[in-house]
Amino acid sequence: MTRGAEAALHAFVEGRRTALFRSAYLLCGNRDEAEDLVQTTLVKVVLGARRHGRLENIEAFARRTLVNTYISARRRFWRREQAYGDVPDRPAHLVDSDTGLMVRTALAGLAPKQRVVLVLRYWEDLSVAATAELLGMRESTVKSHTARGLAALRAAVREEHV
């Protein structure tokens, strides 16, 4: 890999790490898991770029790698960690709004692919066609995952308000 390509790859990692983390956080719902997901994704992106010499669209490759890594990890139930520490006497001060917590809780209850589609469509602001291409599925499948995911989110939010 040339020095210029290596510098461009480094600039990409530095510039997009925060945006990838935000998407990963919405997918995982947990800061630590999101950091692990971004780290794994960036390692795969760097290795892929070095292996292939140059990636045409590194942004799309990174997004797809993030999504595939997330879905793959959700399939392996035995790899999930369940850490239990001492329970504090009182709840920690919440910085986030109740609505944000409610939406993230509802997102956590969705199936992984529905969650990925909703994050890509509404957080990453990708079109149906771009989401379908990124995930390697038909547009109709993206639309059905979107509709079912939004219906589940609405039901969860409605249930929370009651």
GROMACS .gro file of N, CA, C and O in nm, residues 70-119:
model
  200
   70TYR      N    1  -2.222  -0.675   1.332
   70TYR     CA    2  -2.329  -0.669   1.433
   70TYR      C    3  -2.422  -0.789   1.421
   70TYR      O    4  -2.451  -0.858   1.520
   71ILE      N    5  -2.470  -0.815   1.300
   71ILE     CA    6  -2.563  -0.926   1.278
   71ILE      C    7  -2.496  -1.059   1.311
   71ILE      O    8  -2.556  -1.145   1.375
   72SER      N    9  -2.372  -1.074   1.271
   72SER     CA   10  -2.299  -1.197   1.299
   72SER      C   11  -2.284  -1.221   1.448
   72SER      O   12  -2.301  -1.333   1.497
   73ALA      N   13  -2.255  -1.116   1.522
   73ALA     CA   14  -2.240  -1.129   1.667
   73ALA      C   15  -2.372  -1.165   1.734
   73ALA      O   16  -2.373  -1.237   1.835
   74ARG      N   17  -2.483  -1.118   1.681
   74ARG     CA   18  -2.614  -1.148   1.739
   74ARG      C   19  -2.654  -1.293   1.715
   74ARG      O   20  -2.736  -1.347   1.787
   75ARG      N   21  -2.596  -1.355   1.616
   75ARG     CA   22  -2.628  -1.496   1.588
   75ARG      C   23  -2.558  -1.589   1.685
   75ARG      O   24  -2.602  -1.700   1.707
   76ARG      N   25  -2.447  -1.546   1.740
   76ARG     CA   26  -2.369  -1.630   1.830
   76ARG      C   27  -2.408  -1.601   1.975
   76ARG      O   28  -2.349  -1.518   2.041
   77PHE      N   29  -2.507  -1.673   2.024
   77PHE     CA   30  -2.558  -1.648   2.157
   77PHE      C   31  -2.453  -1.677   2.264
   77PHE      O   32  -2.449  -1.612   2.368
   78TRP      N   33  -2.366  -1.772   2.241
   78TRP     CA   34  -2.268  -1.810   2.342
   78TRP      C   35  -2.161  -1.706   2.362
   78TRP      O   36  -2.090  -1.707   2.461
   79ARG      N   37  -2.146  -1.610   2.269
   79ARG     CA   38  -2.040  -1.510   2.280
   79ARG      C   39  -2.083  -1.389   2.361
   79ARG      O   40  -2.002  -1.306   2.396
   80ARG      N   41  -2.209  -1.376   2.387
   80ARG     CA   42  -2.257  -1.259   2.461
   80ARG      C   43  -2.214  -1.266   2.606
   80ARG      O   44  -2.232  -1.367   2.673
   81GLU      N   45  -2.159  -1.160   2.653
   81GLU     CA   46  -2.118  -1.154   2.792
   81GLU      C   47  -2.234  -1.106   2.876
   81GLU      O   48  -2.314  -1.024   2.835
   82GLN      N   49  -2.243  -1.158   2.995
   82GLN     CA   50  -2.345  -1.116   3.089
   82GLN      C   51  -2.274  -1.080   3.220
   82GLN      O   52  -2.254  -1.167   3.305
   83ALA      N   53  -2.235  -0.957   3.232
   83ALA     CA   54  -2.163  -0.914   3.352
   83ALA      C   55  -2.263  -0.859   3.454
   83ALA      O   56  -2.350  -0.780   3.421
   84TYR      N   57  -2.249  -0.906   3.575
   84TYR     CA   58  -2.334  -0.858   3.683
   84TYR      C   59  -2.244  -0.809   3.795
   84TYR      O   60  -2.163  -0.884   3.849
   85GLY      N   61  -2.258  -0.685   3.829
   85GLY     CA   62  -2.180  -0.628   3.939
   85GLY      C   63  -2.270  -0.602   4.056
   85GLY      O   64  -2.384  -0.648   4.063
   86ASP      N   65  -2.219  -0.528   4.150
   86ASP     CA   66  -2.301  -0.488   4.264
   86ASP      C   67  -2.403  -0.385   4.217
   86ASP      O   68  -2.371  -0.293   4.143
   87VAL      N   69  -2.523  -0.402   4.263
   87VAL     CA   70  -2.629  -0.309   4.228
   87VAL      C   71  -2.618  -0.187   4.319
   87VAL      O   72  -2.609  -0.201   4.442
   88PRO      N   73  -2.616  -0.066   4.263
   88PRO     CA   74  -2.605   0.053   4.347
   88PRO      C   75  -2.731   0.076   4.431
   88PRO      O   76  -2.838   0.024   4.400
   89ASP      N   77  -2.716   0.153   4.538
   89ASP     CA   78  -2.828   0.181   4.627
   89ASP      C   79  -2.936   0.265   4.560
   89ASP      O   80  -3.053   0.253   4.589
   90ARG      N   81  -2.893   0.353   4.471
   90ARG     CA   82  -2.988   0.439   4.402
   90ARG      C   83  -2.948   0.449   4.255
   90ARG      O   84  -2.832   0.426   4.220
   91PRO      N   85  -3.042   0.483   4.171
   91PRO     CA   86  -3.010   0.489   4.027
   91PRO      C   87  -2.915   0.604   3.997
   91PRO      O   88  -2.915   0.706   4.065
   92ALA      N   89  -2.836   0.585   3.895
   92ALA     CA   90  -2.744   0.690   3.851
   92ALA      C   91  -2.824   0.803   3.789
   92ALA      O   92  -2.934   0.784   3.737
   93HIS      N   93  -2.767   0.922   3.794
   93HIS     CA   94  -2.831   1.038   3.734
   93HIS      C   95  -2.834   1.021   3.583
   93HIS      O   96  -2.731   0.999   3.520
   94LEU      N   97  -2.952   1.028   3.524
   94LEU     CA   98  -2.966   1.009   3.381
   94LEU      C   99  -2.949   1.141   3.309
   94LEU      O  100  -3.015   1.240   3.340
   95VAL      N  101  -2.858   1.143   3.213
   95VAL     CA  102  -2.833   1.263   3.135
   95VAL      C  103  -2.928   1.267   3.016
   95VAL      O  104  -2.965   1.372   2.968
   96ASP      N  105  -2.967   1.151   2.969
   96ASP     CA  106  -3.049   1.139   2.850
   96ASP      C  107  -3.196   1.169   2.881
   96ASP      O  108  -3.242   1.152   2.993
   97SER      N  109  -3.268   1.211   2.780
   97SER     CA  110  -3.410   1.237   2.799
   97SER      C  111  -3.486   1.106   2.807
   97SER      O  112  -3.439   1.001   2.762
   98ASP      N  113  -3.603   1.111   2.863
   98ASP     CA  114  -3.687   0.991   2.874
   98ASP      C  115  -3.722   0.937   2.736
   98ASP      O  116  -3.728   0.816   2.716
   99THR      N  117  -3.745   1.025   2.641
   99THR     CA  118  -3.780   0.982   2.506
   99THR      C  119  -3.666   0.906   2.442
   99THR      O  120  -3.686   0.801   2.381
  100GLY      N  121  -3.545   0.955   2.456
  100GLY     CA  122  -3.428   0.886   2.401
  100GLY      C  123  -3.411   0.748   2.461
  100GLY      O  124  -3.383   0.651   2.390
  101LEU      N  125  -3.430   0.738   2.591
  101LEU     CA  126  -3.420   0.609   2.657
  101LEU      C  127  -3.529   0.514   2.608
  101LEU      O  128  -3.505   0.396   2.586
  102MET      N  129  -3.648   0.569   2.592
  102MET     CA  130  -3.760   0.487   2.549
  102MET      C  131  -3.736   0.433   2.407
  102MET      O  132  -3.759   0.316   2.380
  103VAL      N  133  -3.687   0.519   2.319
  103VAL     CA  134  -3.661   0.476   2.181
  103VAL      C  135  -3.550   0.372   2.177
  103VAL      O  136  -3.560   0.271   2.107
  104ARG      N  137  -3.443   0.393   2.252
  104ARG     CA  138  -3.333   0.296   2.252
  104ARG      C  139  -3.377   0.164   2.313
  104ARG      O  140  -3.336   0.057   2.268
  105THR      N  141  -3.461   0.169   2.413
  105THR     CA  142  -3.512   0.046   2.472
  105THR      C  143  -3.599  -0.028   2.371
  105THR      O  144  -3.590  -0.150   2.357
  106ALA      N  145  -3.682   0.046   2.300
  106ALA     CA  146  -3.766  -0.016   2.197
  106ALA      C  147  -3.680  -0.072   2.084
  106ALA      O  148  -3.707  -0.181   2.032
  107LEU      N  149  -3.575   0.000   2.044
  107LEU     CA  150  -3.483  -0.050   1.941
  107LEU      C  151  -3.418  -0.180   1.986
  107LEU      O  152  -3.399  -0.272   1.906
  108ALA      N  153  -3.383  -0.189   2.112
  108ALA     CA  154  -3.316  -0.308   2.164
  108ALA      C  155  -3.406  -0.431   2.155
  108ALA      O  156  -3.356  -0.543   2.147
  109GLY      N  157  -3.537  -0.410   2.153
  109GLY     CA  158  -3.630  -0.522   2.146
  109GLY      C  159  -3.656  -0.573   2.006
  109GLY      O  160  -3.723  -0.674   1.988
  110LEU      N  161  -3.602  -0.505   1.905
  110LEU     CA  162  -3.624  -0.547   1.766
  110LEU      C  163  -3.530  -0.659   1.727
  110LEU      O  164  -3.423  -0.675   1.785
  111ALA      N  165  -3.569  -0.731   1.623
  111ALA     CA  166  -3.480  -0.830   1.564
  111ALA      C  167  -3.360  -0.758   1.503
  111ALA      O  168  -3.374  -0.643   1.458
  112PRO      N  169  -3.242  -0.820   1.501
  112PRO     CA  170  -3.122  -0.751   1.452
  112PRO      C  171  -3.136  -0.690   1.312
  112PRO      O  172  -3.094  -0.577   1.290
  113LYS      N  173  -3.195  -0.762   1.218
  113LYS     CA  174  -3.205  -0.708   1.083
  113LYS      C  175  -3.301  -0.590   1.077
  113LYS      O  176  -3.277  -0.493   1.005
  114GLN      N  177  -3.412  -0.596   1.152
  114GLN     CA  178  -3.504  -0.481   1.157
  114GLN      C  179  -3.432  -0.361   1.215
  114GLN      O  180  -3.445  -0.250   1.165
  115ARG      N  181  -3.357  -0.384   1.319
  115ARG     CA  182  -3.285  -0.276   1.385
  115ARG      C  183  -3.182  -0.214   1.290
  115ARG      O  184  -3.170  -0.093   1.280
  116VAL      N  185  -3.109  -0.299   1.217
  116VAL     CA  186  -3.010  -0.251   1.122
  116VAL      C  187  -3.078  -0.166   1.014
  116VAL      O  188  -3.030  -0.058   0.980
  117VAL      N  189  -3.188  -0.215   0.962
  117VAL     CA  190  -3.259  -0.142   0.855
  117VAL      C  191  -3.305  -0.006   0.907
  117VAL      O  192  -3.287   0.096   0.839
  118LEU      N  193  -3.361   0.000   1.027
  118LEU     CA  194  -3.409   0.128   1.081
  118LEU      C  195  -3.294   0.224   1.107
  118LEU      O  196  -3.305   0.344   1.077
  119VAL      N  197  -3.183   0.175   1.158
  119VAL     CA  198  -3.068   0.262   1.182
  119VAL      C  199  -3.013   0.316   1.050
  119VAL      O  200  -2.984   0.435   1.037
   0.00000   0.00000   0.00000
